[in-house]
Coordinates of C-alpha atoms and ligand atoms in Angstrom, one line a residue:
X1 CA -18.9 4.6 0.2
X2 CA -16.0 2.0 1.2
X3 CA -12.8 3.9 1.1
X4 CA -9.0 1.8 1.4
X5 CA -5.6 3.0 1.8
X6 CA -2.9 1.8 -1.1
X7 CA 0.5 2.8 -1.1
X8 CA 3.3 2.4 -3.6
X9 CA 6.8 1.7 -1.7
X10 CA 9.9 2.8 -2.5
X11 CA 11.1 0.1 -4.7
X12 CA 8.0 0.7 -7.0
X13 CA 8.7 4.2 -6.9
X14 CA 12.3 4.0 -7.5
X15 CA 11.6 1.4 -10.5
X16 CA 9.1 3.9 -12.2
X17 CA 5.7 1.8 -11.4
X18 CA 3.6 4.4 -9.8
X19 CA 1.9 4.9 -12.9
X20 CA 1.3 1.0 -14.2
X21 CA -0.3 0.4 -10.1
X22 CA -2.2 3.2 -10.4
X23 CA -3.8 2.4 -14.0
X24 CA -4.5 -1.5 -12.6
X25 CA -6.9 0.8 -10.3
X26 CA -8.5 2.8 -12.1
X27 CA -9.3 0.7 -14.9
X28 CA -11.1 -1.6 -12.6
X29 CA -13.0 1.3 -12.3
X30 CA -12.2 3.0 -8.8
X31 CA -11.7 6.5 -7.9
X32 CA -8.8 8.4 -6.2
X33 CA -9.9 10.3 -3.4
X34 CA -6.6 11.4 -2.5
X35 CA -2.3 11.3 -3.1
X36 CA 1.0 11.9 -1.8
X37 CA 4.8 11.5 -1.8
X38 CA 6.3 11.3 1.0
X39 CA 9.3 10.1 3.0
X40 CA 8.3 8.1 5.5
X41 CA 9.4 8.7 9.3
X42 CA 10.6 5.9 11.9
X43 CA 7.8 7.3 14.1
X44 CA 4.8 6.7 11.2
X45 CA 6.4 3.5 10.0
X46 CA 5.9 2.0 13.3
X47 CA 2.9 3.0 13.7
X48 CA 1.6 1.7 10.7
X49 CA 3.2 -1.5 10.9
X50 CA 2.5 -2.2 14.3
X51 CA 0.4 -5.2 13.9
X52 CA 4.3 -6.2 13.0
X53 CA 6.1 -5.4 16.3
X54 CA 8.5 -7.9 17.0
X55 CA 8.6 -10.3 14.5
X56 CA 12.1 -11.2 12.8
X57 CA 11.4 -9.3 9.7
X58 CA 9.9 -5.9 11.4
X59 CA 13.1 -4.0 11.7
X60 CA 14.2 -4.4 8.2
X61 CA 11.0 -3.7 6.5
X62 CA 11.4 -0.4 8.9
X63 CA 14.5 0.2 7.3
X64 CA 13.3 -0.3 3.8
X65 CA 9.6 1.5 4.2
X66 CA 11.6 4.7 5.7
X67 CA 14.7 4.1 2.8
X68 CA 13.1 6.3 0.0
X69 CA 9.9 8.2 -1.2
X70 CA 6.6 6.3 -1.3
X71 CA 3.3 7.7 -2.9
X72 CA 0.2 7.1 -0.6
X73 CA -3.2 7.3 -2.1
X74 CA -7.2 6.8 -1.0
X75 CA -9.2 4.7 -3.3
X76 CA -13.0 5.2 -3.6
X77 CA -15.5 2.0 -4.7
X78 CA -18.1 -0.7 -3.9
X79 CA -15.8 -3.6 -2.7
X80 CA -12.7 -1.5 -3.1
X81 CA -10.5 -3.2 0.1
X82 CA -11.2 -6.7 -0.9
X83 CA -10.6 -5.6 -4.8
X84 CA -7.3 -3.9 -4.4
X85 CA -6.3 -6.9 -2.1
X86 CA -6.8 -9.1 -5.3
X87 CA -5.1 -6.7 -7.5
X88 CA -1.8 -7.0 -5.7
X89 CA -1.7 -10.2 -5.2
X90 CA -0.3 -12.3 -2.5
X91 CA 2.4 -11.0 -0.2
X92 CA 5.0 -13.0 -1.5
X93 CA 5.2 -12.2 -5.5
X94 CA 6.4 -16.2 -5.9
X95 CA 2.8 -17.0 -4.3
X96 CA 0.8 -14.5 -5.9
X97 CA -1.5 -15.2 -8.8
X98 CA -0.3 -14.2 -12.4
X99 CA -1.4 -11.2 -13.6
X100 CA -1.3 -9.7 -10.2
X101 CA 1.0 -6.3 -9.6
X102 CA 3.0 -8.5 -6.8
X103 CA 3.7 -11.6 -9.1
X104 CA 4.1 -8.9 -12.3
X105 CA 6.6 -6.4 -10.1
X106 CA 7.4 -7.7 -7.4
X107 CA 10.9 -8.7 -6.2
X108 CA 10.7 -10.4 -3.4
X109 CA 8.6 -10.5 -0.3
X110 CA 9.9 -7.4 1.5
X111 CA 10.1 -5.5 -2.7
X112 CA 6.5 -6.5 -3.1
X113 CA 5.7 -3.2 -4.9
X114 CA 2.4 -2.3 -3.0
X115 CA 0.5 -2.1 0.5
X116 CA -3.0 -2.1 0.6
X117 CA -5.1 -2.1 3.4
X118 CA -7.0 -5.5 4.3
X119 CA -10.1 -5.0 6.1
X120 CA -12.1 -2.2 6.9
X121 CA -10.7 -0.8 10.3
X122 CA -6.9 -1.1 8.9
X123 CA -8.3 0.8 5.9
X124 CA -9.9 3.7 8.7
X125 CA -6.4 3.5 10.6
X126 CA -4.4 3.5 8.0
X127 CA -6.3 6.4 5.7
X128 CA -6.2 8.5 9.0
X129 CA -2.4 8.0 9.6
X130 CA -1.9 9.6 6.2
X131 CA -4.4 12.0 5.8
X132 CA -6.1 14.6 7.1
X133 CA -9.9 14.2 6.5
X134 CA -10.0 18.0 4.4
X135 CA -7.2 16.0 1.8
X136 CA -9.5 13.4 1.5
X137 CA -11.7 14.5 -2.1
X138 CA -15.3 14.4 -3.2
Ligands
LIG201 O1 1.4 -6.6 2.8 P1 0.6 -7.8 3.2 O2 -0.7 -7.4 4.0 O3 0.2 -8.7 2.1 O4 1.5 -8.7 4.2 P2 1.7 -8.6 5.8 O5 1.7 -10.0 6.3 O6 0.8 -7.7 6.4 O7 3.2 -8.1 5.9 C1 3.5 -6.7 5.7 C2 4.7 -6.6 4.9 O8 5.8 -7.1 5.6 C3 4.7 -7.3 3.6 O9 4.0 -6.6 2.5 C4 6.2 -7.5 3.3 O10 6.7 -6.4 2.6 C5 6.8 -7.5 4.7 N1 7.2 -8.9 5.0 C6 8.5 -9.3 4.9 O11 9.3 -8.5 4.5 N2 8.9 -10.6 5.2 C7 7.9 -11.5 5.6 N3 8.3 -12.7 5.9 C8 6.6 -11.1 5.7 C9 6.2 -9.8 5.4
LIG202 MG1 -0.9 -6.5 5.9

């Protein structure tokens, strides 16, 4: 079963949208497989973001990933990395579609609310980053 790594960051936590992101989810009809808060460290934010190394916004979306709690989930479903994709919307909430959490929540391109895996070895990476695989739930 496809699995994908979503993760509400810190301005969507501290804005109170954990629970409106995670309901978009589930009534599409996907299943959590696993969830956590966390602070982020320096050390996994550049891991996770290392497709982004050197590019002129890398350092400040370091800043803000690592600036406040984040809840990091694993979602379950037929299609579910190309679904949740659509469900957030384009990185830029100007761009995105309407009725997408980015365009709906979003700020601005670095405050766009949500990560989300986008294709099926960032989804593996990422999920393992994360989690271990015995917090990962049948
Ligand atoms: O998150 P997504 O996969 O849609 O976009 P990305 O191109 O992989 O970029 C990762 C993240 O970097 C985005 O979600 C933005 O928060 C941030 N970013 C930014 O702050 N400024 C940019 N010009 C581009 C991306
Ligand atoms: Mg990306």
């Amino acid at each position: 079963m496809e699995r994908t790594f979503l993760m509400v960051k810190p301005d969507g936590v501290e804005r109170g949208l954990i629970g409106e992101v995670i309901s978009r989810i589930e009534k599409k009809g996907f299943r959590m497989v696993a969830i956590k808060m966390l602070r982020i460290s320096e050390e996994l934010a550049g891991e996770h973001y290392a497709e982004h190394a050197g590019k002129p916004f890398f350092d400040e979306m370091l800043s803000f990933i690592t600036s406040g709690p984040v809840v990091a989930m694993v979602w379950e479903g037929p299609g579910v990395i190309q679904s949740i994709r659509e469900i957030m919307g384009a990185t830029d909430p100007a761009r995105a579609e309407p009725g997408t959490i980015r365009r709906d929540m979003g700020t601005s391109i670095s405050r766009n609310v949500v990560h989300g895996s986008d294709s099926p070895a960032a989804a593996e990476r990422e999920i393992n980053l994360f989690f271990k695989d015995s917090e990962l739930l049948d």
